CSV table of C-alpha atoms in Angstrom, one decimal:
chain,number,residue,atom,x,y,z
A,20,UNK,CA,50.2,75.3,106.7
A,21,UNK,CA,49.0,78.9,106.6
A,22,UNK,CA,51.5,81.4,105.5
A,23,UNK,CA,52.2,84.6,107.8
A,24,UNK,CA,50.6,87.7,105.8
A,25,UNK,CA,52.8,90.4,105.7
A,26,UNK,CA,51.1,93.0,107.9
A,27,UNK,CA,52.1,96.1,105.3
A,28,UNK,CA,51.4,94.4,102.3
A,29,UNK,CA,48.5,96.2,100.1
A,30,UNK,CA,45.0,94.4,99.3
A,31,UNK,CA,46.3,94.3,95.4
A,32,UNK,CA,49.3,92.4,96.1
A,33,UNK,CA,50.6,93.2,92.8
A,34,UNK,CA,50.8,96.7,93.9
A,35,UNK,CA,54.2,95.4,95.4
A,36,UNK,CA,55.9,95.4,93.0
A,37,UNK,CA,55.9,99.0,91.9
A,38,UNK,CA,59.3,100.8,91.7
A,39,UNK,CA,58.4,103.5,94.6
A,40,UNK,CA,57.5,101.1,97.2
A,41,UNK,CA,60.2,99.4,99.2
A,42,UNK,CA,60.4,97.6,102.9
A,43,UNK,CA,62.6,98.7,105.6
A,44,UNK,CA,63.3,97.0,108.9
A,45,UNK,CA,64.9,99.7,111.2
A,46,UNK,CA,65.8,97.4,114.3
A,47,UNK,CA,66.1,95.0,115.9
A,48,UNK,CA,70.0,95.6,115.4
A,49,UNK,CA,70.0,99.2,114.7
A,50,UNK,CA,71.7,102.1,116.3
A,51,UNK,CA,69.1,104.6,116.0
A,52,UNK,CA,67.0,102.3,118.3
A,53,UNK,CA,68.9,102.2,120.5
A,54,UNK,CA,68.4,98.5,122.2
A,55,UNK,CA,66.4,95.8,120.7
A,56,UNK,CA,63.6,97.7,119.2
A,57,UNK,CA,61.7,97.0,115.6
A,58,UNK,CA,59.8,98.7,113.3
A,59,UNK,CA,59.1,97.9,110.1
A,60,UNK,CA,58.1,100.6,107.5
A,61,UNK,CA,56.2,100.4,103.9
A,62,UNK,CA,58.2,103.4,102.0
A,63,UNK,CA,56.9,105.5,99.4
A,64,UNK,CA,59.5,107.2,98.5
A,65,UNK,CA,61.4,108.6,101.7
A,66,UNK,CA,57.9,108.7,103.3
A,67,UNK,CA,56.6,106.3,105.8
A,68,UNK,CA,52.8,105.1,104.6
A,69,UNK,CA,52.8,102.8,107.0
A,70,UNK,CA,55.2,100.8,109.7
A,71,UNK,CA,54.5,98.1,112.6
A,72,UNK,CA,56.8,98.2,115.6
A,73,UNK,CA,56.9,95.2,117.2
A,74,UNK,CA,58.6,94.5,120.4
A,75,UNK,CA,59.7,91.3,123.1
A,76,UNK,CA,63.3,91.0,121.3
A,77,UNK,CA,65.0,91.8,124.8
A,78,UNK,CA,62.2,90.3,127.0
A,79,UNK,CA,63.5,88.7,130.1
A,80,UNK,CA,60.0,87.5,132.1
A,81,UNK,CA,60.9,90.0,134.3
A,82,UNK,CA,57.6,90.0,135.7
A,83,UNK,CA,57.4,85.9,136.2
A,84,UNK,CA,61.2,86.4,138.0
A,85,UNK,CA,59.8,88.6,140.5
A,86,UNK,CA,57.0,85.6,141.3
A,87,UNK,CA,60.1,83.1,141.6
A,88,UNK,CA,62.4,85.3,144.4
A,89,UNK,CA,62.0,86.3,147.6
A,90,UNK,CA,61.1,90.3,147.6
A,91,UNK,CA,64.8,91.1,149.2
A,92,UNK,CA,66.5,89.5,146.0
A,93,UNK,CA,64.1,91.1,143.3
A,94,UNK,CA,65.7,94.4,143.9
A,95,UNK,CA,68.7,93.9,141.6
A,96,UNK,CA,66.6,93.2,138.7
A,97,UNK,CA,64.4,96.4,139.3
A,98,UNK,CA,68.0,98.3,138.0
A,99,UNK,CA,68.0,96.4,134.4
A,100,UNK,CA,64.5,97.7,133.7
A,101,UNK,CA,65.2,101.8,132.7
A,102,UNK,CA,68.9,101.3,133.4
A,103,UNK,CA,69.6,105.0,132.8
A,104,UNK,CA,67.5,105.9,135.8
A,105,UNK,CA,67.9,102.6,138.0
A,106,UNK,CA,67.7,104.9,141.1
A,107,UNK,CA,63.9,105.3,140.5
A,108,UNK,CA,63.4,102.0,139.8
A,109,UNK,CA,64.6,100.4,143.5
A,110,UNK,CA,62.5,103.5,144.9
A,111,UNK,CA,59.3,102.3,143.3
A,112,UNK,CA,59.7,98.7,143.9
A,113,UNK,CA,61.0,99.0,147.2
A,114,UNK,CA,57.3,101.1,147.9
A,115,UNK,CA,55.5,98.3,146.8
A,116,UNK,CA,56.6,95.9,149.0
A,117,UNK,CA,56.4,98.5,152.4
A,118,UNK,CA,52.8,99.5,151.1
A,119,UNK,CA,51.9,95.6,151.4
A,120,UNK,CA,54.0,95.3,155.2
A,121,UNK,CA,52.3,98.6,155.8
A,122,UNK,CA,55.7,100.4,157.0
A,123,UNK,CA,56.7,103.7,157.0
A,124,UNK,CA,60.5,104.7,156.3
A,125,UNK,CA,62.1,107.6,158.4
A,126,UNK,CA,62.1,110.4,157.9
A,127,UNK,CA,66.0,111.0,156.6
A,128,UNK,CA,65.6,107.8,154.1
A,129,UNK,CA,62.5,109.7,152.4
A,130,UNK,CA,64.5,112.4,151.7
A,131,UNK,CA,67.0,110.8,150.5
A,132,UNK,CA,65.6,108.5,148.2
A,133,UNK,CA,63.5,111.8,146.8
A,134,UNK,CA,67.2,113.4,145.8
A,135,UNK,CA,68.4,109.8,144.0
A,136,UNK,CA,65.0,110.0,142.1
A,137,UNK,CA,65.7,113.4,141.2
A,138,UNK,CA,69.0,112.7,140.0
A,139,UNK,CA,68.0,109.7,138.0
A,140,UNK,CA,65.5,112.2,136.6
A,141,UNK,CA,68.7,114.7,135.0
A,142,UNK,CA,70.7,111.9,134.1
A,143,UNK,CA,68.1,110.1,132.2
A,144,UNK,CA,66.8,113.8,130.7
A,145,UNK,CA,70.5,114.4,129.9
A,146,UNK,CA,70.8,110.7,127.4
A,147,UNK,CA,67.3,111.0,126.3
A,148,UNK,CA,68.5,114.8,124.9
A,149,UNK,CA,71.8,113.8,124.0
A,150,UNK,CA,71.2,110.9,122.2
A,151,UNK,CA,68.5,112.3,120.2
A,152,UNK,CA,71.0,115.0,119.3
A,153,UNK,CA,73.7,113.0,118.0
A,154,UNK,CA,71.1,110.4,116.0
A,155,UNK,CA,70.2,113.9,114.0
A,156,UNK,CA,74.1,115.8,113.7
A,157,UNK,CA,74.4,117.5,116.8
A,158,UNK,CA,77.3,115.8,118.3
A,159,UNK,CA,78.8,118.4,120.5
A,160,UNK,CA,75.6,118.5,122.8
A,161,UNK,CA,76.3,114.8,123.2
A,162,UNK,CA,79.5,115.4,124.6
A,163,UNK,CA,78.4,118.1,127.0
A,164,UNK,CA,76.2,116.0,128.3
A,165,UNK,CA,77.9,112.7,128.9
A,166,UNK,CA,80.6,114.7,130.9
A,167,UNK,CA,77.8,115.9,133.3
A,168,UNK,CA,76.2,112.4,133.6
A,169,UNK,CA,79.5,111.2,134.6
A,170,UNK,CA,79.8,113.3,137.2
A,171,UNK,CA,76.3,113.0,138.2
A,172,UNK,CA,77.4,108.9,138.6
A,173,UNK,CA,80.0,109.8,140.6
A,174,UNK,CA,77.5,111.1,143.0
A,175,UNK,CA,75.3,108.2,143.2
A,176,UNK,CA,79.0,105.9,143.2
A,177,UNK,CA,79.5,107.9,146.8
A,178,UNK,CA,76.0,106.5,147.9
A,179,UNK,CA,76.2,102.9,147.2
A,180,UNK,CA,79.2,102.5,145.4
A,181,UNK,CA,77.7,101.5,141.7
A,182,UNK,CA,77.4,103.9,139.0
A,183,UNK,CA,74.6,102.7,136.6
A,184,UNK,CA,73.1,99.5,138.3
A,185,UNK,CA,72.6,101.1,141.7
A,186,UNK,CA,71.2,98.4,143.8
A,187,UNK,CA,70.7,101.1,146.7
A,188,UNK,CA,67.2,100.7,148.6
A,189,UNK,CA,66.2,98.4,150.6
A,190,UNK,CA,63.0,97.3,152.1
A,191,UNK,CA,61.9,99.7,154.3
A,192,UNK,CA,65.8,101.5,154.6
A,193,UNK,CA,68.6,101.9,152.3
A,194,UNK,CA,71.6,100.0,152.0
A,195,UNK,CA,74.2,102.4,152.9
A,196,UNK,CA,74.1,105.6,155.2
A,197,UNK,CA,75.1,108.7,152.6
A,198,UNK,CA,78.4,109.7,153.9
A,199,UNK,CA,78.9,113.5,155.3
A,200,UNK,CA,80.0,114.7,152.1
A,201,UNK,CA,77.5,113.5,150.5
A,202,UNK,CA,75.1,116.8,150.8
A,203,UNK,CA,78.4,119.2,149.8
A,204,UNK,CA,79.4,117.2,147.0
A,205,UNK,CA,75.8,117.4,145.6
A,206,UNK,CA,75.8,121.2,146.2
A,207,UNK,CA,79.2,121.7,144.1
A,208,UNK,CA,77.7,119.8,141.2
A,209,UNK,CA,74.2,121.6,140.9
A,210,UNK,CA,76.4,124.6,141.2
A,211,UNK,CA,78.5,123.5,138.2
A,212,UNK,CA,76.3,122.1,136.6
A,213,UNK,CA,73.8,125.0,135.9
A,214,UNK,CA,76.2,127.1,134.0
A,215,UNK,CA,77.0,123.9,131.9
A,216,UNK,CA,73.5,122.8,130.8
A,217,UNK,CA,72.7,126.7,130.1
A,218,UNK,CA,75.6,126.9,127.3
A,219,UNK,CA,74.2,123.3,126.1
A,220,UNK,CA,70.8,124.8,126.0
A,221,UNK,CA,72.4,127.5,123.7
A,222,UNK,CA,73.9,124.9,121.6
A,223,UNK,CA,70.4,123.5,120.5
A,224,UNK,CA,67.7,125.7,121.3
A,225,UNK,CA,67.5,127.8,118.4
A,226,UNK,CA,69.9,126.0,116.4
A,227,UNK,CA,68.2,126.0,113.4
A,228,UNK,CA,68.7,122.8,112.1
A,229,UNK,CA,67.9,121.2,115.2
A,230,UNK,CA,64.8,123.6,114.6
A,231,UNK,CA,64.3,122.2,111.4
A,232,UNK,CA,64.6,118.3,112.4
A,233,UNK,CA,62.0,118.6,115.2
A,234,UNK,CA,59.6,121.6,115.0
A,235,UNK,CA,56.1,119.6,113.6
A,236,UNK,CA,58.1,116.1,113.4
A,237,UNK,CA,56.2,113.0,115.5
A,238,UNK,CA,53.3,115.2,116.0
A,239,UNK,CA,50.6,113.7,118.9
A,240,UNK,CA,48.0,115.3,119.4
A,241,UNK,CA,46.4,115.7,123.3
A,242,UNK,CA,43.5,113.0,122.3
A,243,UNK,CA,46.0,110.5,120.3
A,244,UNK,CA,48.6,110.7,123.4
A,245,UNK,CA,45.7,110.0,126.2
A,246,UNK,CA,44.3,107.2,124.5
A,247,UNK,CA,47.7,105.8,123.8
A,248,UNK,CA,47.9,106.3,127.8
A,249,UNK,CA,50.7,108.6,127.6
A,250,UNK,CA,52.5,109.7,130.9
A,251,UNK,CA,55.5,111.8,131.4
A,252,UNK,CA,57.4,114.4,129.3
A,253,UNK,CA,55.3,113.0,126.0
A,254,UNK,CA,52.6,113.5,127.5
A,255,UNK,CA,53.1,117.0,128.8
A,256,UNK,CA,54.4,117.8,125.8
A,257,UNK,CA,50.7,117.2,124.2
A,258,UNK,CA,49.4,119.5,126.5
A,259,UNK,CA,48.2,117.0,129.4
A,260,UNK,CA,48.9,118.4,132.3
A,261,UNK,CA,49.8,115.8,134.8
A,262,UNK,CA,52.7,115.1,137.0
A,263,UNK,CA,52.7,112.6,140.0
A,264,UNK,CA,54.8,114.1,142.2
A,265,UNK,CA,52.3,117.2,142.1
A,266,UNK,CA,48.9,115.2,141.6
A,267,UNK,CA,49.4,112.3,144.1
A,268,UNK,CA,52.1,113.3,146.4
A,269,UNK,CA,52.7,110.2,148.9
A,270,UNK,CA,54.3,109.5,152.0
A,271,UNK,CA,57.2,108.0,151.2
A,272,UNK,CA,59.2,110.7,149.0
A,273,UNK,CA,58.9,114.2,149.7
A,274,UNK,CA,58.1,116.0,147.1
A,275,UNK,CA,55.6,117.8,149.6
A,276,UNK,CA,58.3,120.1,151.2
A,277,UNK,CA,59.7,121.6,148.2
A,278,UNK,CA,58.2,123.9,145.4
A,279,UNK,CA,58.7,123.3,141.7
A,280,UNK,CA,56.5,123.6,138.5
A,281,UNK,CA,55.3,121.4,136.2
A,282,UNK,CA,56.2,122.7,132.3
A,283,UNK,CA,53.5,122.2,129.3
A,284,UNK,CA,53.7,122.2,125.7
A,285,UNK,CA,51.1,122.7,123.5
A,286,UNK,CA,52.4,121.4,119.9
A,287,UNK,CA,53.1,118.0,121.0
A,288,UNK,CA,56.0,117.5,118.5
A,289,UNK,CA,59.6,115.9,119.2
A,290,UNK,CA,60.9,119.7,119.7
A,291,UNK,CA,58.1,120.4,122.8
A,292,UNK,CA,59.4,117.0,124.4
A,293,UNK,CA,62.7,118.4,124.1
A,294,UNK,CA,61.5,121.9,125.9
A,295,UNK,CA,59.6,120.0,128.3
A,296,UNK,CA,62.9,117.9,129.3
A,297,UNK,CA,64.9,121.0,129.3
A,298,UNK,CA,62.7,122.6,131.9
A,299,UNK,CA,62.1,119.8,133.3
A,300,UNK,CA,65.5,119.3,134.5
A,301,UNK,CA,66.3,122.8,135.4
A,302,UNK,CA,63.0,122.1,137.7
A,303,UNK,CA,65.3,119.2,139.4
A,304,UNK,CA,68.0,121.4,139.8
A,305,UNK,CA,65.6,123.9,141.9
A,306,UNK,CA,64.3,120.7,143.9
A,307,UNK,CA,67.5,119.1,144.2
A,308,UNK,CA,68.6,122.7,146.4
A,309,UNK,CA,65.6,122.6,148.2
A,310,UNK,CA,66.3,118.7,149.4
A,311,UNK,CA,69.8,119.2,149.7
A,312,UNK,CA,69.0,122.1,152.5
A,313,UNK,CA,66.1,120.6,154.2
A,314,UNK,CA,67.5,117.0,154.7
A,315,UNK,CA,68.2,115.9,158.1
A,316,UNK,CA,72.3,115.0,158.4
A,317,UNK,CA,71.8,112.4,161.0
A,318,UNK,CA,68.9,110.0,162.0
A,319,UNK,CA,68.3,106.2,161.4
A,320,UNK,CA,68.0,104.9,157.8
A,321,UNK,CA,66.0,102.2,158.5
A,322,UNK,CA,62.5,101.6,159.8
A,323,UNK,CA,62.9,99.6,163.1
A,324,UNK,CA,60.8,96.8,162.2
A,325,UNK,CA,62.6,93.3,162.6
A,326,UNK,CA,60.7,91.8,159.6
A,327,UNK,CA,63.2,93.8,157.3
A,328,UNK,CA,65.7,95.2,159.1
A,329,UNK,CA,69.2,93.2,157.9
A,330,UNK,CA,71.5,93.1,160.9
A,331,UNK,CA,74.6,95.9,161.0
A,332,UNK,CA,77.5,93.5,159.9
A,333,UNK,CA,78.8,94.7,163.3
A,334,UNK,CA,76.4,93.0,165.3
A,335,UNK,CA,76.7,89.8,162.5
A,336,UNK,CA,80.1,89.5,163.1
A,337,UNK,CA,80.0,89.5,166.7
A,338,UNK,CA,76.4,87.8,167.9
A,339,UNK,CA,74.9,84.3,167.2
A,340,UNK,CA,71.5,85.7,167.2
A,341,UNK,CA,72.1,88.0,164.3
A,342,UNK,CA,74.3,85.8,162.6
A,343,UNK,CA,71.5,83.4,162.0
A,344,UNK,CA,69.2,86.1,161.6
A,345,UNK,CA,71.3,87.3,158.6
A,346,UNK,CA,71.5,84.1,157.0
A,347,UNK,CA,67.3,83.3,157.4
A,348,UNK,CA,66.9,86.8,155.8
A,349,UNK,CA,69.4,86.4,152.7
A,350,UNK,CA,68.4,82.8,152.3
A,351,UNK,CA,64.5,82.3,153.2
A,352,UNK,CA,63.2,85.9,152.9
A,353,UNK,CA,60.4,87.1,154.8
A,354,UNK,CA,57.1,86.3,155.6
A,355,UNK,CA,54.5,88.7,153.9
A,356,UNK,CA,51.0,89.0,155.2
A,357,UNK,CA,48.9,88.2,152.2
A,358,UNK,CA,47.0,91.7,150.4
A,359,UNK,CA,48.0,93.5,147.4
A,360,UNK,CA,49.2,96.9,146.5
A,361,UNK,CA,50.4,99.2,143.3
A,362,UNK,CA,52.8,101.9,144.0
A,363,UNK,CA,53.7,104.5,141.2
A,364,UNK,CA,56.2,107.8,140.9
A,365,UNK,CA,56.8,109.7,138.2
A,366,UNK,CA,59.7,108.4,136.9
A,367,UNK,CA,61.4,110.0,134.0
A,368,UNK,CA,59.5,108.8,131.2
A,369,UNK,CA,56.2,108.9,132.8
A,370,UNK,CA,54.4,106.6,135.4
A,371,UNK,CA,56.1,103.5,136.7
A,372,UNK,CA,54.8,101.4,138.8
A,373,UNK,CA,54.6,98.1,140.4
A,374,UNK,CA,51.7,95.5,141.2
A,375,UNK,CA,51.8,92.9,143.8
A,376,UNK,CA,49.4,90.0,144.9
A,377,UNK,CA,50.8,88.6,147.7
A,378,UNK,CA,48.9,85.2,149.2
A,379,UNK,CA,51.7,85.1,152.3
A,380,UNK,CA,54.9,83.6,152.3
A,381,UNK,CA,58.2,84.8,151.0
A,382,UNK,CA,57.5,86.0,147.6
A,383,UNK,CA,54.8,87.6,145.0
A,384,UNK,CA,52.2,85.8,143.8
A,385,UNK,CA,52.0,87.9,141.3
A,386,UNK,CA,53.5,90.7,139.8
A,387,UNK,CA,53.0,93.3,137.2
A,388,UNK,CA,55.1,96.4,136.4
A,389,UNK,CA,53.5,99.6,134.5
A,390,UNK,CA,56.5,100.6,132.4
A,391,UNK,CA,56.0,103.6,130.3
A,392,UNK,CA,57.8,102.5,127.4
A,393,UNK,CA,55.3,100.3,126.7
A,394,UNK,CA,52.8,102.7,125.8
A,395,UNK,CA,54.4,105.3,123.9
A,396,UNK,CA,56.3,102.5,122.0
A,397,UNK,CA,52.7,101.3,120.6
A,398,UNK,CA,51.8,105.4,120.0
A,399,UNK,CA,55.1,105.4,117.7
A,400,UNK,CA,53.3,104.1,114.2
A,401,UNK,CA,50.3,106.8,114.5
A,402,UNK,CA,53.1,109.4,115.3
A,403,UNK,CA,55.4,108.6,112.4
A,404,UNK,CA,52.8,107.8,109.5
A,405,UNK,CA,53.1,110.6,106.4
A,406,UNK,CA,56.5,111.6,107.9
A,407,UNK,CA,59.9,110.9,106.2
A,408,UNK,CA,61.8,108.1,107.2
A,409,UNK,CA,64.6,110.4,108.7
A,410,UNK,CA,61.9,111.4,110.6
A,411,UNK,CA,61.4,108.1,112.5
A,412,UNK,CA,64.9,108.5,113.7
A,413,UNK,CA,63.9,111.8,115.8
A,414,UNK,CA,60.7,110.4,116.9
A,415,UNK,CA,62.0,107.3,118.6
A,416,UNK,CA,64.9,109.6,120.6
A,417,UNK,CA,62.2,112.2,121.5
A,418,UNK,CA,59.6,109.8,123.4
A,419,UNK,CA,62.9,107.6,124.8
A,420,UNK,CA,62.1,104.3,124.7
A,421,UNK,CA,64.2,102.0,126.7
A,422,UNK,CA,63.9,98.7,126.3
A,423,UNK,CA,64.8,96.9,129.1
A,424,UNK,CA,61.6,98.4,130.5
A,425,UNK,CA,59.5,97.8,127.0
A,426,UNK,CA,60.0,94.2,127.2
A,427,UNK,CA,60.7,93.6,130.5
């Protein structure tokens, strides 16, 4: 039997054995990865001359699920991909699947999924930021910023009563009506939260060791991060200027009613994605006010369509019809008229998206999810080579890679 070669070994494989070169596995079990991530680095010293990453410890078939259930009961899952922006997730999905029944959601739903979106946008900023932070010293940020996710969850917890698996769209509605508080209570948190995230943008900033552990650390260049296909903050941070929500508005958020610009950085390094972020969520904030004041307060939340539509638990209760109706939907699904169709947003780390084949019946064919993840993970050993092994650590946290939506 062959052996496995050893991907970092040299072409003299006696050069091994010299004193300044070492191995290092950082991952699958370690906490600067944060989830099931590995690389594996050839050291010189303390400086990386080459590493592999290598991924699929945390895959679930994701993907081949979504073939085996009906599309009502693939929603769930759609929350353990990026599970610090599951909000974003169900939007996306839920897109798919009304692109393929060719529905159109009201009015009131669009806008509301647009302000979870957004919201999942600050939240997942805010752990991206604050976990890079305290992987490189700067504890105190971390704090700040876990208190203002917290109450950011205690938002979403008023829409669908979940915190970080939200579970909260539905095809072609949502699954609970926001309550008449909701719209204040938002309000009363951007207003906190702005003076907040300004004294945590002090904190950092021009901190200058935070200046020294990222300024020209991870360093991809515009041509690297396009053919890497880089989306999101990375990108943006190479100087790419793209942004979905700008470029390739659609009809089912509304991104088109409110005004907001897209930051760009020009270095490319782990400090411009942190800039980017940082303006990036203040950008949220100023669409998050503009939403908030231009939703509608009443009107349905579901598209009248009796494919999709689950019966009110009213009418369950008290009709036959309905009652069976209930039970055909849970249990069978619904019947989809065979076509395909890719939806994407920008979600917070770049483009997401979802691909389904449907040849009729109950569930996908096939699926396929576009998780950005999984293309800046594979940018990570170009980014890191000649750097310092300390430097890895700040180089992961900056392009945020989460790997329930790596592996999926």
């Amino acid at each position: 039997m062959n052996q496995i070669q050893n991907p970092l070994t040299f072409k003299d494989s006696d050069e091994i054995y010299e004193d300044s070169h070492i191995f290092v596995n950082i991952g699958p079990s370690h906490p600067a990865t944060h989830g099931t991530l590995r690389v594996m680095c050839r050291l010189n010293g303390e400086t990386i001359e080459r590493s592999v990453s290598e991924i699929g410890y945390l895959h679930r078939a994701m993907e081949k699920i979504g073939e085996q259930l009906t599309y009502h009961k693939f929603i769930p899952y759609t929350d353990r991909l990026n599970y610090c922006s599951a909000l974003n997730n169900n939007v996306t999905y839920t897109m798919a699947v009304e692109n393929l029944l060719g529905i159109e959601v009201p009015e009131r739903t669009k806008y509301i999924r647009t302000i979870c979106c957004e919201i999942a946008r600050i939240i997942d900023h805010i752990i991206c930021i604050g976990i890079n932070a305290v992987d490189l010293g700067a504890f105190t940020f971390f704090l700040y910023g876990f208190h203002q996710r917290e109450e950011a969850y205690t938002l979403i917890e008023m829409l669908c009563g979940s915190r970080l698996t939200t579970n909260y769209t539905r095809i072609g509605g949502l699954s609970f009506d926001p309550p008449a508080e909701f719209l204040p209570a938002l309000r009363k948190w951007l207003d906190g939260f702005e003076p907040a995230f300004n004294e945590m943008d002090r904190l950092l900033t021009n901190n200058k060791i935070w200046l020294q552990r990222t300024k020209g650390v991870g360093v991809f260049t515009r041509e690297q991060a396009m053919s890497y296909s880089f989306t999101g903050p990375a990108a943006r941070a190479s100087n790419i200027n793209i942004d979905l929500r700008r470029d390739e508005p659609n009809s089912a958020l509304k991104y088109d009613v409110v005004d907001f610009d897209v930051p760009i950085g020009t270095n490319g390094d782990v400090y411009d994605r942190y800039l980017i972020r940082v303006a990036e969520i203040r950008e949220s904030v100023k669409i998050l006010r503009q939403l908030a004041d231009k939703c509608p307060t009443s009107g349905p939340i579901w598209v009248e369509d009796k494919r999709v539509r689950i019966p009110a638990k009213e009418r369950v209760h008290n009709s036959m019809e309905a009652l069976i109706h209930h039970f055909k939907f849970f249990m069978e699904g619904f019947d989809m008229p065979p076509g395909e169709a890719y939806s994407r947003t920008e979600g917070p780390n770049g483009e997401l998206g979802f691909y389904i084949i449907s040849r009729g019946g109950p569930k996908a064919w096939r699926m396929r999810i576009r998780s950005p993840s999984f293309y800046m993970f594979q940018g990570l050993d170009e980014m890191v080579q000649g750097q310092m092994i300390g430097d890895l650590v700040s180089a992961v946290g900056s392009i945020n890679i989460i790997a329930g939506e790596l592996d999926r």
